[in-house]
Amino acid sequence: MRRRFNVTGSCIPQRHYMVKLDERLKCIKEDYIDEGSYFAINRGRQYGKTTTLRALEEYLKRSYLVMSLDFQEITAKKFSDETIFSRAFAEKLYKSLKNTGVEDKEALLEVLEDFLADTADAGLDELFECLSKMCESSSQPIVLMIDEVDSASNNQVFVEFLAQLRARYLKRDKTPTFHSVILVSVYDIKNLKLKLRPEAEHQYNSPWNVAADFDVDMSFSSRQIASMLEEYEMDYHTGMNIQVVAKEIYQYTSGYPVLVSLICKWIDEKITGNINYETLKQAWTKEGVAEAVKGILIENTPLFESMIRQLSEYPDMKKMFQAILFQGSQFVYNPHTKEINLACMFGYAVNKGGMVEIANRIFETCLYNYFYSEEELSNAIVRMAKREKSYFVHEGQLDMSAVMEKFVEYFTDIYGQNNEEFLEDNGRKFFLLYLKPIINGIGNYYIESQTRDERRTDIIVDYRGEQFIIELKIWRGNEYNERGEKQLIDYLDYYRKDRGYMLSFNFNKKKSIGVKEIKIGSKTIVEAVV
């Protein structure tokens, strides 16, 4: 069977190309399991949680008896009261235990059988007495793993189940109980009601305050991505530069697991064989990665669908992202701020140096595209760009100087009479609204997050393999403008380009509107002022 890159469900080494998890598993075992910790793994959707859990179960079996459950397999009806839930939990545990190769499992199964034989009135108290007997009888410490716990987190029975786990943990020096417990979910179960009841008074009602903080990095490094590509290269001998391709994939994804696999899957299954990418060697390049990203961003993936749905459900989080992207606003990371907590919990944002930052380029571009789509039907400058699209492309190549010239003309005509506050808040957004239909379907763009602030934003446009570096900035005087030119020159050196573009939003009444070329050494800057 041919191995593939997997983007649906957990990964299986025999079937899928995947990053080696040995270091992560060793860290979880030594820092958490061996210490007897109870903890939760909360990460965004398709972040490799279930894959990690399955691999961890195999990794631990020499030292521990692992009992693994999935709460998605317990229907909502069985959470209606504690008697029904207790029986359902015991049945799932029985099935999990029966499939193990543990030597003394017959004695443990007998304990469960006795409980299941008499459950007419048995509730959580009786269930935990049963579990305690099992832990006492087992020749190995028992580790309990429960996946998809947030599928149950709206139920009072689950809250009471957590309370029982907590009580047993606190008395474990006197009463036999699980050595370690791992609960896996997207939603942080410390905020059980956050999922369906976002009112402030319901946010912090979980008894799961005995949990150790889980701070293992579950994203993929460039080195880990390279190790996965090495396995692919051993099978197909593409001749790719593995380190270069791995670094480029990381630049777009910041190691978000499903996005890494999605790019690889696109290159392997959809890019290879197309024009300009006829061979595997041509496809597995920086240009092939960019082509894959372009395709991914217009595909209706479950991950993006989930993001858009949650933006609608949590409008304050949406406003925060809009402020970051369009106004260059900066937010200090504070996990107690609801929209920040949500954005990081879903995996859309990260804490970087104490500041909130969108998690990766792909999410950022997806957000830009979504916010633009809400405005493009009613925005005059978009209509202008669509109407004049052919004007900007000559013999298949994009004329960025013409793009800048027409933007100055259209922007001045449509928005020139608006006040300074309006233009400062919306100028950069309007440029990207204008740019998108011009490059749509052929080119792509992304924002350099480290340069995005209330004064400056750098945009990288990729069109048929040619890159254009554009700096957008708010005018703050000649000295600041000269610094901006120097920064752009440094950026051009980094990208090995001789020509760059600068768009200045100048609110000085005596400004000179228009486009001019500036020569600085061997570099040319096309500067547009509106």
Short mmCIF file of C-alpha atoms in Angstrom, two decimals:
data_model
loop_
_atom_site.label_atom_id
_atom_site.label_comp_id
_atom_site.label_asym_id
_atom_site.label_seq_id
_atom_site.Cartn_x
_atom_site.Cartn_y
_atom_site.Cartn_z
CA MET A 1 0.00 0.00 0.00
CA ARG A 2 1.30 3.43 -0.95
CA ARG A 3 1.87 5.74 2.01
CA ARG A 4 0.22 9.15 1.80
CA PHE A 5 0.14 12.45 3.63
CA ASN A 6 -2.88 12.37 5.92
CA VAL A 7 -5.18 15.30 6.79
CA THR A 8 -8.19 13.39 8.12
CA GLY A 9 -8.18 11.54 11.42
CA SER A 10 -5.19 10.20 13.27
CA CYS A 11 -2.01 9.18 11.48
CA ILE A 12 -0.87 5.56 11.23
CA PRO A 13 2.88 5.10 10.57
CA GLN A 14 2.35 2.16 8.21
CA ARG A 15 -0.07 4.17 6.04
CA HIS A 16 0.97 7.78 6.40
CA TYR A 17 4.03 9.97 6.22
CA MET A 18 4.31 11.59 9.60
CA VAL A 19 6.70 13.42 11.86
CA LYS A 20 8.55 11.21 14.36
CA LEU A 21 7.05 11.75 17.81
CA ASP A 22 9.73 10.05 19.92
CA GLU A 23 11.00 13.23 21.58
CA ARG A 24 7.48 14.43 22.38
CA LEU A 25 6.44 11.06 23.83
CA LYS A 26 9.59 10.85 25.96
CA CYS A 27 8.92 14.34 27.32
CA ILE A 28 5.27 13.55 28.17
CA LYS A 29 6.23 10.30 29.88
CA GLU A 30 9.10 11.66 31.95
CA ASP A 31 7.67 15.07 32.84
CA TYR A 32 4.02 14.14 33.37
CA ILE A 33 3.18 10.41 33.45
CA ASP A 34 6.12 9.29 35.58
CA GLU A 35 5.38 12.15 37.98
CA GLY A 36 1.80 10.91 38.38
CA SER A 37 0.29 14.09 36.96
CA TYR A 38 -3.33 14.63 36.02
CA PHE A 39 -3.40 16.99 33.03
CA ALA A 40 -5.31 18.15 29.97
CA ILE A 41 -4.05 18.48 26.41
CA ASN A 42 -5.95 21.38 24.83
CA ARG A 43 -5.00 22.28 21.28
CA GLY A 44 -6.76 23.53 18.17
CA ARG A 45 -8.60 21.28 15.77
CA GLN A 46 -6.47 18.87 13.72
CA TYR A 47 -3.43 19.61 15.85
CA GLY A 48 -2.33 15.99 16.18
CA LYS A 49 -3.91 15.36 19.58
CA THR A 50 -5.41 11.96 18.78
CA THR A 51 -2.31 10.85 16.85
CA THR A 52 -0.17 11.76 19.86
CA LEU A 53 -2.54 9.95 22.22
CA ARG A 54 -2.42 6.74 20.17
CA ALA A 55 1.35 6.86 19.94
CA LEU A 56 1.63 7.58 23.66
CA GLU A 57 -0.53 4.56 24.49
CA GLU A 58 1.89 2.31 22.60
CA TYR A 59 4.91 4.07 24.10
CA LEU A 60 3.73 3.59 27.70
CA LYS A 61 2.60 -0.01 27.60
CA ARG A 62 5.86 -1.48 28.93
CA SER A 63 5.61 0.51 32.14
CA TYR A 64 1.89 1.17 32.56
CA LEU A 65 -1.53 -0.28 31.94
CA VAL A 66 -3.18 2.26 29.66
CA MET A 67 -6.96 2.50 29.47
CA SER A 68 -8.02 4.63 26.52
CA LEU A 69 -11.53 5.97 25.90
CA ASP A 70 -13.12 8.35 23.43
CA PHE A 71 -16.10 10.33 24.73
CA GLN A 72 -17.38 10.79 21.17
CA GLU A 73 -18.37 7.11 21.39
CA ILE A 74 -20.68 7.84 24.34
CA THR A 75 -23.89 9.41 23.11
CA ALA A 76 -25.34 12.56 24.66
CA LYS A 77 -28.28 10.56 26.01
CA LYS A 78 -25.92 8.53 28.20
CA PHE A 79 -24.85 11.73 29.96
CA SER A 80 -28.42 12.36 31.06
CA ASP A 81 -27.87 10.96 34.55
CA GLU A 82 -25.02 9.44 36.51
CA THR A 83 -26.37 5.87 36.55
CA ILE A 84 -26.62 5.66 32.76
CA PHE A 85 -23.25 7.36 32.36
CA SER A 86 -21.52 5.12 34.91
CA ARG A 87 -22.64 2.00 33.10
CA ALA A 88 -21.63 3.41 29.70
CA PHE A 89 -18.22 4.40 31.07
CA ALA A 90 -17.64 0.96 32.59
CA GLU A 91 -18.66 -0.75 29.33
CA LYS A 92 -16.19 1.32 27.32
CA LEU A 93 -13.47 0.64 29.89
CA TYR A 94 -14.24 -3.10 29.72
CA LYS A 95 -13.88 -3.07 25.94
CA SER A 96 -10.61 -1.10 26.14
CA LEU A 97 -9.16 -3.49 28.74
CA LYS A 98 -10.25 -6.61 26.88
CA ASN A 99 -8.24 -5.53 23.82
CA THR A 100 -5.00 -5.21 25.78
CA GLY A 101 -2.39 -7.90 26.31
CA VAL A 102 -2.08 -7.31 30.07
CA GLU A 103 -1.28 -10.50 31.98
CA ASP A 104 -3.65 -9.91 34.90
CA LYS A 105 -6.48 -8.42 32.86
CA GLU A 106 -8.88 -11.27 33.74
CA ALA A 107 -8.93 -10.17 37.39
CA LEU A 108 -9.52 -6.57 36.35
CA LEU A 109 -12.26 -7.55 33.91
CA GLU A 110 -13.95 -9.48 36.72
CA VAL A 111 -14.11 -6.32 38.84
CA LEU A 112 -15.85 -4.52 35.97
CA GLU A 113 -18.16 -7.47 35.35
CA ASP A 114 -19.29 -7.40 38.98
CA PHE A 115 -20.09 -3.71 38.67
CA LEU A 116 -21.98 -4.14 35.39
CA ALA A 117 -23.98 -7.05 36.80
CA ASP A 118 -25.55 -4.80 39.43
CA THR A 119 -26.02 -1.26 38.15
CA ALA A 120 -29.70 -0.71 38.81
CA ASP A 121 -28.96 2.20 41.15
CA ALA A 122 -25.18 2.45 40.82
CA GLY A 123 -23.90 5.97 40.19
CA LEU A 124 -20.57 7.73 40.21
CA ASP A 125 -19.75 6.77 43.81
CA GLU A 126 -20.10 3.09 42.98
CA LEU A 127 -18.24 3.51 39.68
CA PHE A 128 -15.24 5.07 41.41
CA GLU A 129 -15.24 2.37 44.07
CA CYS A 130 -15.02 -0.12 41.21
CA LEU A 131 -12.21 1.83 39.58
CA SER A 132 -10.36 1.99 42.89
CA LYS A 133 -10.54 -1.82 43.21
CA MET A 134 -9.12 -2.15 39.71
CA CYS A 135 -6.21 0.18 40.51
CA GLU A 136 -5.52 -1.80 43.68
CA SER A 137 -5.61 -5.14 41.84
CA SER A 138 -3.47 -4.12 38.87
CA SER A 139 0.17 -5.20 38.82
CA GLN A 140 0.99 -2.01 36.88
CA PRO A 141 0.04 1.62 37.56
CA ILE A 142 -3.02 2.54 35.50
CA VAL A 143 -3.05 5.55 33.17
CA LEU A 144 -6.49 6.75 32.03
CA MET A 145 -6.71 8.58 28.70
CA ILE A 146 -9.94 10.19 27.51
CA ASP A 147 -10.09 11.79 24.06
CA GLU A 148 -12.69 14.34 22.89
CA VAL A 149 -13.77 15.25 26.42
CA ASP A 150 -15.27 18.53 25.23
CA SER A 151 -17.99 16.53 23.49
CA ALA A 152 -19.31 15.93 27.02
CA SER A 153 -18.45 19.23 28.63
CA ASN A 154 -21.97 20.69 28.60
CA ASN A 155 -23.29 18.00 30.91
CA GLN A 156 -23.60 18.22 34.67
CA VAL A 157 -22.73 14.52 34.95
CA PHE A 158 -19.34 15.25 33.40
CA VAL A 159 -18.72 18.06 35.89
CA GLU A 160 -19.47 15.60 38.69
CA PHE A 161 -17.22 13.00 37.05
CA LEU A 162 -14.35 15.51 37.13
CA ALA A 163 -15.10 16.28 40.75
CA GLN A 164 -14.76 12.59 41.58
CA LEU A 165 -11.43 12.38 39.74
CA ARG A 166 -10.24 15.39 41.70
CA ALA A 167 -11.37 13.95 45.04
CA ARG A 168 -9.61 10.65 44.37
CA TYR A 169 -6.45 12.47 43.27
CA LEU A 170 -6.37 14.41 46.54
CA LYS A 171 -6.73 11.17 48.56
CA ARG A 172 -4.46 8.98 46.47
CA ASP A 173 -2.08 8.41 49.39
CA LYS A 174 -4.93 6.60 51.15
CA THR A 175 -7.17 5.28 48.37
CA PRO A 176 -5.93 3.43 45.25
CA THR A 177 -6.69 5.42 42.11
CA PHE A 178 -5.35 6.13 38.63
CA HIS A 179 -1.63 6.87 38.53
CA SER A 180 -2.16 9.52 35.85
CA VAL A 181 -5.12 10.92 33.93
CA ILE A 182 -5.00 12.64 30.53
CA LEU A 183 -8.03 14.51 29.17
CA VAL A 184 -7.80 15.65 25.55
CA SER A 185 -9.94 18.31 23.88
CA VAL A 186 -10.02 21.56 21.93
CA TYR A 187 -11.86 23.50 24.60
CA ASP A 188 -10.12 24.05 27.91
CA ILE A 189 -12.25 22.11 30.39
CA LYS A 190 -11.50 24.71 33.04
CA ASN A 191 -14.07 26.70 31.06
CA LEU A 192 -16.70 24.01 30.69
CA LYS A 193 -19.61 26.27 29.85
CA LEU A 194 -17.65 28.44 27.44
CA LYS A 195 -18.58 26.21 24.54
CA LEU A 196 -22.32 26.82 24.51
CA ARG A 197 -22.84 29.40 27.24
CA PRO A 198 -20.28 32.18 26.81
CA GLU A 199 -21.72 34.44 29.53
CA ALA A 200 -19.03 35.54 31.98
CA GLU A 201 -20.60 33.98 35.07
CA HIS A 202 -20.33 30.49 33.58
CA GLN A 203 -16.70 30.55 32.50
CA TYR A 204 -14.83 29.16 35.48
CA ASN A 205 -16.87 26.39 37.07
CA SER A 206 -14.64 23.35 36.58
CA PRO A 207 -13.35 21.22 39.46
CA TRP A 208 -10.34 20.29 37.29
CA ASN A 209 -7.98 22.52 39.27
CA VAL A 210 -5.62 19.67 40.15
CA ALA A 211 -4.37 19.49 36.57
CA ALA A 212 -0.71 20.17 35.86
CA ASP A 213 -0.03 22.77 33.17
CA PHE A 214 0.76 21.00 29.90
CA ASP A 215 3.31 23.06 28.00
CA VAL A 216 4.75 20.53 25.54
CA ASP A 217 5.13 22.08 22.08
CA MET A 218 2.98 20.02 19.71
CA SER A 219 3.76 22.03 16.59
CA PHE A 220 6.33 20.73 14.12
CA SER A 221 9.76 22.31 13.81
CA SER A 222 11.50 22.74 10.47
CA ARG A 223 13.78 19.88 11.48
CA GLN A 224 10.82 17.57 12.18
CA ILE A 225 9.20 18.47 8.86
CA ALA A 226 12.49 17.63 7.16
CA SER A 227 12.54 14.20 8.82
CA MET A 228 9.10 13.46 7.34
CA LEU A 229 10.23 14.62 3.90
CA GLU A 230 13.29 12.36 4.18
CA GLU A 231 10.98 9.33 4.39
CA TYR A 232 9.10 10.54 1.31
CA GLU A 233 12.40 11.12 -0.51
CA MET A 234 13.54 7.58 0.27
CA ASP A 235 10.42 6.30 -1.52
CA TYR A 236 10.38 8.65 -4.52
CA HIS A 237 13.91 10.03 -5.02
CA THR A 238 12.64 13.44 -6.14
CA GLY A 239 15.96 15.22 -5.75
CA MET A 240 14.31 17.97 -3.70
CA ASN A 241 16.37 20.18 -1.39
CA ILE A 242 14.77 18.82 1.79
CA GLN A 243 16.02 21.55 4.13
CA VAL A 244 14.84 24.36 1.84
CA VAL A 245 11.39 22.85 1.29
CA ALA A 246 10.96 22.04 5.00
CA LYS A 247 11.89 25.60 5.97
CA GLU A 248 9.46 27.05 3.43
CA ILE A 249 6.61 24.85 4.68
CA TYR A 250 7.40 25.96 8.21
CA GLN A 251 7.40 29.63 7.15
CA TYR A 252 3.79 29.29 5.99
CA THR A 253 2.47 27.04 8.77
CA SER A 254 4.61 27.72 11.86
CA GLY A 255 4.40 23.95 12.26
CA TYR A 256 0.60 23.64 12.64
CA PRO A 257 0.39 19.87 12.01
CA VAL A 258 -2.54 19.55 9.63
CA LEU A 259 -1.37 22.53 7.56
CA VAL A 260 2.06 20.93 7.17
CA SER A 261 0.48 17.70 5.95
CA LEU A 262 -1.98 19.60 3.76
CA ILE A 263 0.79 21.41 1.87
CA CYS A 264 2.66 18.13 1.37
CA LYS A 265 -0.52 16.38 0.22
CA TRP A 266 -1.25 19.12 -2.31
CA ILE A 267 2.26 18.96 -3.74
CA ASP A 268 2.19 15.16 -3.91
CA GLU A 269 -1.34 14.69 -5.27
CA LYS A 270 -2.47 17.94 -6.91
CA ILE A 271 0.52 20.05 -7.96
CA THR A 272 2.75 17.41 -9.50
CA GLY A 273 1.96 16.99 -13.20
CA ASN A 274 0.56 20.50 -13.69
CA ILE A 275 2.12 23.12 -15.95
CA ASN A 276 5.52 24.23 -14.56
CA TYR A 277 5.43 21.30 -12.11
CA GLU A 278 5.53 18.33 -14.47
CA THR A 279 8.05 16.39 -12.39
CA LEU A 280 8.34 15.68 -8.68
CA LYS A 281 11.58 17.65 -8.58
CA GLN A 282 9.83 20.73 -9.99
CA ALA A 283 6.90 20.36 -7.58
CA TRP A 284 8.94 19.88 -4.40
CA THR A 285 10.38 23.40 -4.44
CA LYS A 286 9.69 26.77 -2.78
CA GLU A 287 7.54 27.62 -5.81
CA GLY A 288 5.61 24.36 -5.42
CA VAL A 289 4.95 25.16 -1.76
CA ALA A 290 3.60 28.60 -2.72
CA GLU A 291 1.38 27.02 -5.39
CA ALA A 292 0.03 24.53 -2.83
CA VAL A 293 -0.73 27.31 -0.35
CA LYS A 294 -2.61 29.23 -3.04
CA GLY A 295 -4.79 26.18 -3.69
CA ILE A 296 -5.35 25.44 -0.01
CA LEU A 297 -6.58 28.98 0.65
CA ILE A 298 -9.39 28.67 -1.89
CA GLU A 299 -10.39 25.19 -0.77
CA ASN A 300 -13.27 24.78 1.65
CA THR A 301 -11.37 22.86 4.34
CA PRO A 302 -12.97 21.86 7.67
CA LEU A 303 -10.31 23.82 9.55
CA PHE A 304 -11.17 27.07 7.78
CA GLU A 305 -14.90 26.39 8.06
CA SER A 306 -14.47 26.00 11.80
CA MET A 307 -12.54 29.28 11.99
CA ILE A 308 -15.23 31.24 10.13
CA ARG A 309 -17.99 29.72 12.24
CA GLN A 310 -16.23 30.67 15.47
CA LEU A 311 -15.63 34.22 14.25
CA SER A 312 -19.40 34.54 13.88
CA GLU A 313 -20.01 32.95 17.27
CA TYR A 314 -17.48 35.14 19.08
CA PRO A 315 -17.66 38.66 17.55
CA ASP A 316 -15.16 40.14 20.05
CA MET A 317 -12.51 37.71 18.82
CA LYS A 318 -13.35 38.75 15.26
CA LYS A 319 -12.95 42.43 16.16
CA MET A 320 -9.57 41.71 17.76
CA PHE A 321 -8.30 40.02 14.59
CA GLN A 322 -9.59 42.89 12.43
CA ALA A 323 -7.79 45.40 14.65
CA ILE A 324 -4.55 43.41 14.44
CA LEU A 325 -4.71 42.99 10.67
CA PHE A 326 -6.03 46.34 9.51
CA GLN A 327 -5.00 48.87 12.15
CA GLY A 328 -1.79 47.22 13.28
CA SER A 329 -3.17 47.12 16.83
CA GLN A 330 -1.16 45.19 19.40
CA PHE A 331 -2.66 43.23 22.28
CA VAL A 332 -0.74 42.18 25.36
CA TYR A 333 -1.22 38.46 25.95
CA ASN A 334 -3.60 37.93 28.86
CA PRO A 335 -5.20 34.47 29.15
CA HIS A 336 -7.98 35.93 31.30
CA THR A 337 -9.19 38.14 28.44
CA LYS A 338 -11.94 36.15 26.82
CA GLU A 339 -11.22 36.83 23.13
CA ILE A 340 -7.49 36.22 23.65
CA ASN A 341 -8.16 33.00 25.54
CA LEU A 342 -10.49 31.78 22.79
CA ALA A 343 -8.15 32.70 19.94
CA CYS A 344 -5.22 30.86 21.53
CA MET A 345 -7.36 27.89 22.62
CA PHE A 346 -8.60 27.39 19.05
CA GLY A 347 -5.01 27.66 17.78
CA TYR A 348 -5.62 30.79 15.68
CA ALA A 349 -3.33 32.97 17.80
CA VAL A 350 -0.24 32.46 19.93
CA ASN A 351 1.57 34.22 22.74
CA LYS A 352 4.78 35.55 21.22
CA GLY A 353 6.99 37.55 23.52
CA GLY A 354 4.02 38.54 25.65
CA MET A 355 1.99 39.78 22.67
CA VAL A 356 -0.90 38.20 20.77
CA GLU A 357 0.09 37.14 17.26
CA ILE A 358 -1.87 35.27 14.58
CA ALA A 359 -0.55 31.72 14.61
CA ASN A 360 0.73 31.43 11.03
CA ARG A 361 0.74 32.97 7.56
CA ILE A 362 -1.97 30.68 6.24
CA PHE A 363 -4.42 31.58 9.01
CA GLU A 364 -3.56 35.24 8.54
CA THR A 365 -4.23 35.16 4.80
CA CYS A 366 -7.41 33.17 5.35
CA LEU A 367 -8.62 35.85 7.78
CA TYR A 368 -7.74 38.63 5.36
CA ASN A 369 -9.60 36.87 2.56
CA TYR A 370 -12.66 36.35 4.75
CA PHE A 371 -12.80 39.94 5.93
CA TYR A 372 -12.34 41.20 2.37
CA SER A 373 -15.11 38.98 1.07
CA GLU A 374 -17.51 40.74 3.44
CA GLU A 375 -16.75 44.07 1.78
CA GLU A 376 -15.77 43.40 -1.81
CA LEU A 377 -19.29 43.35 -3.23
CA SER A 378 -20.01 46.86 -1.96
CA ASN A 379 -16.53 48.39 -2.25
CA ALA A 380 -15.97 50.77 -5.16
CA ILE A 381 -12.21 50.28 -5.35
CA VAL A 382 -12.69 46.52 -5.79
CA ARG A 383 -14.98 47.14 -8.74
CA MET A 384 -12.31 49.37 -10.28
CA ALA A 385 -9.62 46.71 -9.84
CA LYS A 386 -11.80 43.98 -11.38
CA ARG A 387 -12.69 46.17 -14.33
CA GLU A 388 -9.07 47.10 -15.06
CA LYS A 389 -7.48 43.72 -14.26
CA SER A 390 -6.09 43.17 -17.77
CA TYR A 391 -4.35 46.55 -17.62
CA PHE A 392 -1.92 45.29 -14.98
CA VAL A 393 -0.77 42.07 -16.67
CA HIS A 394 1.48 42.07 -19.74
CA GLU A 395 2.52 38.80 -21.39
CA GLY A 396 1.58 36.94 -18.25
CA GLN A 397 3.65 39.14 -15.93
CA LEU A 398 2.30 41.54 -13.30
CA ASP A 399 3.18 45.23 -13.71
CA MET A 400 3.35 46.34 -10.07
CA SER A 401 4.25 49.94 -11.00
CA ALA A 402 0.96 50.18 -12.93
CA VAL A 403 -0.85 48.69 -9.93
CA MET A 404 0.56 51.41 -7.68
CA GLU A 405 -0.22 54.20 -10.15
CA LYS A 406 -3.85 53.18 -10.60
CA PHE A 407 -4.33 52.69 -6.87
CA VAL A 408 -3.23 56.27 -6.21
CA GLU A 409 -5.63 57.48 -8.87
CA TYR A 410 -8.63 55.44 -7.66
CA PHE A 411 -8.01 55.95 -3.96
CA THR A 412 -7.68 59.73 -4.33
CA ASP A 413 -10.83 59.89 -6.42
CA ILE A 414 -12.97 57.68 -4.16
CA TYR A 415 -11.63 58.29 -0.63
CA GLY A 416 -9.54 61.46 -0.85
CA GLN A 417 -12.16 63.63 0.86
CA ASN A 418 -12.50 61.43 3.94
CA ASN A 419 -10.99 62.53 7.25
CA GLU A 420 -7.58 61.45 8.51
CA GLU A 421 -8.95 58.97 11.06
CA PHE A 422 -10.97 57.15 8.40
CA LEU A 423 -8.02 56.93 6.01
CA GLU A 424 -5.56 55.81 8.69
CA ASP A 425 -7.89 53.04 9.85
CA ASN A 426 -8.83 51.84 6.37
CA GLY A 427 -6.05 52.77 3.93
CA ARG A 428 -4.09 49.54 4.08
CA LYS A 429 -7.27 47.49 4.02
CA PHE A 430 -8.38 49.24 0.84
CA PHE A 431 -5.03 48.56 -0.85
CA LEU A 432 -5.32 44.84 -0.16
CA LEU A 433 -8.96 44.88 -1.26
CA TYR A 434 -7.78 46.48 -4.47
CA LEU A 435 -4.84 44.09 -4.93
CA LYS A 436 -6.70 40.84 -4.34
CA PRO A 437 -8.86 40.69 -7.53
CA ILE A 438 -5.82 41.67 -9.63
CA ILE A 439 -3.75 38.66 -8.53
CA ASN A 440 -6.67 36.35 -7.74
CA GLY A 441 -6.40 32.85 -9.19
CA ILE A 442 -2.77 33.26 -10.23
CA GLY A 443 -0.87 35.06 -7.49
CA ASN A 444 -0.80 35.05 -3.74
CA TYR A 445 0.28 37.40 -0.98
CA TYR A 446 1.15 37.36 2.68
CA ILE A 447 1.95 39.91 5.36
CA GLU A 448 5.24 39.98 7.24
CA SER A 449 3.87 39.98 10.78
CA GLN A 450 7.07 41.23 12.40
CA THR A 451 6.80 44.51 10.48
CA ARG A 452 3.07 45.03 10.95
CA ASP A 453 2.26 47.77 13.40
CA GLU A 454 0.20 50.96 13.50
CA ARG A 455 2.70 52.65 11.17
CA ARG A 456 4.14 50.00 8.86
CA THR A 457 3.19 46.82 7.06
CA ASP A 458 5.22 44.80 4.56
CA ILE A 459 3.45 42.73 1.92
CA ILE A 460 5.04 39.98 -0.16
CA VAL A 461 3.20 39.31 -3.43
CA ASP A 462 4.03 36.17 -5.39
CA TYR A 463 2.84 36.17 -9.01
CA ARG A 464 3.94 33.39 -11.36
CA GLY A 465 7.09 32.84 -9.31
CA GLU A 466 8.06 36.53 -9.21
CA GLN A 467 8.03 38.25 -5.83
CA PHE A 468 7.17 41.89 -5.19
CA ILE A 469 8.07 43.58 -1.88
CA ILE A 470 5.65 46.37 -0.92
CA GLU A 471 5.88 48.49 2.19
CA LEU A 472 2.71 50.26 3.34
CA LYS A 473 3.19 52.99 5.90
CA ILE A 474 1.63 56.01 7.52
CA TRP A 475 3.56 59.21 6.80
CA ARG A 476 5.27 60.60 9.89
CA GLY A 477 7.67 63.12 8.37
CA ASN A 478 10.78 63.03 6.19
CA GLU A 479 13.05 61.44 8.80
CA TYR A 480 10.64 58.58 9.37
CA ASN A 481 10.20 58.21 5.60
CA GLU A 482 13.96 57.89 5.10
CA ARG A 483 14.11 55.18 7.76
CA GLY A 484 11.34 53.38 5.90
CA GLU A 485 13.34 53.54 2.68
CA LYS A 486 16.38 52.12 4.47
CA GLN A 487 14.26 49.29 5.94
CA LEU A 488 12.88 48.50 2.49
CA ILE A 489 16.40 48.42 1.01
CA ASP A 490 17.44 45.95 3.73
CA TYR A 491 14.41 43.85 2.92
CA LEU A 492 15.23 43.88 -0.80
CA ASP A 493 18.75 42.71 0.03
CA TYR A 494 17.30 39.84 2.06
CA TYR A 495 15.07 38.77 -0.86
CA ARG A 496 17.81 39.54 -3.43
CA LYS A 497 15.63 42.03 -5.28
CA ASP A 498 16.66 45.27 -7.02
CA ARG A 499 13.21 46.85 -7.12
CA GLY A 500 10.76 47.52 -4.30
CA TYR A 501 7.54 49.46 -3.73
CA MET A 502 6.43 51.86 -1.04
CA LEU A 503 2.89 53.14 -0.49
CA SER A 504 2.63 56.09 1.90
CA PHE A 505 -0.63 57.35 3.36
CA ASN A 506 0.19 61.01 3.89
CA PHE A 507 -2.24 63.28 5.76
CA ASN A 508 -0.23 66.45 5.24
CA LYS A 509 -2.39 68.94 3.35
CA LYS A 510 0.64 70.06 1.30
CA LYS A 511 1.54 66.53 0.24
CA SER A 512 2.44 65.73 -3.35
CA ILE A 513 0.16 62.93 -4.55
CA GLY A 514 1.56 60.60 -7.17
CA VAL A 515 4.16 57.97 -8.02
CA LYS A 516 7.91 58.45 -8.47
CA GLU A 517 11.03 56.32 -8.71
CA ILE A 518 13.90 56.75 -6.25
CA LYS A 519 17.38 55.34 -6.88
CA ILE A 520 19.31 54.33 -3.76
CA GLY A 521 22.58 52.71 -4.74
CA SER A 522 21.78 49.76 -6.98
CA LYS A 523 18.16 49.63 -5.78
CA THR A 524 15.04 51.28 -7.20
CA ILE A 525 12.07 52.17 -5.01
CA VAL A 526 8.72 52.98 -6.63
CA GLU A 527 7.13 55.30 -4.09
CA ALA A 528 3.42 56.08 -4.24
CA VAL A 529 1.85 58.76 -2.05
CA VAL A 530 -1.88 59.14 -1.38
#
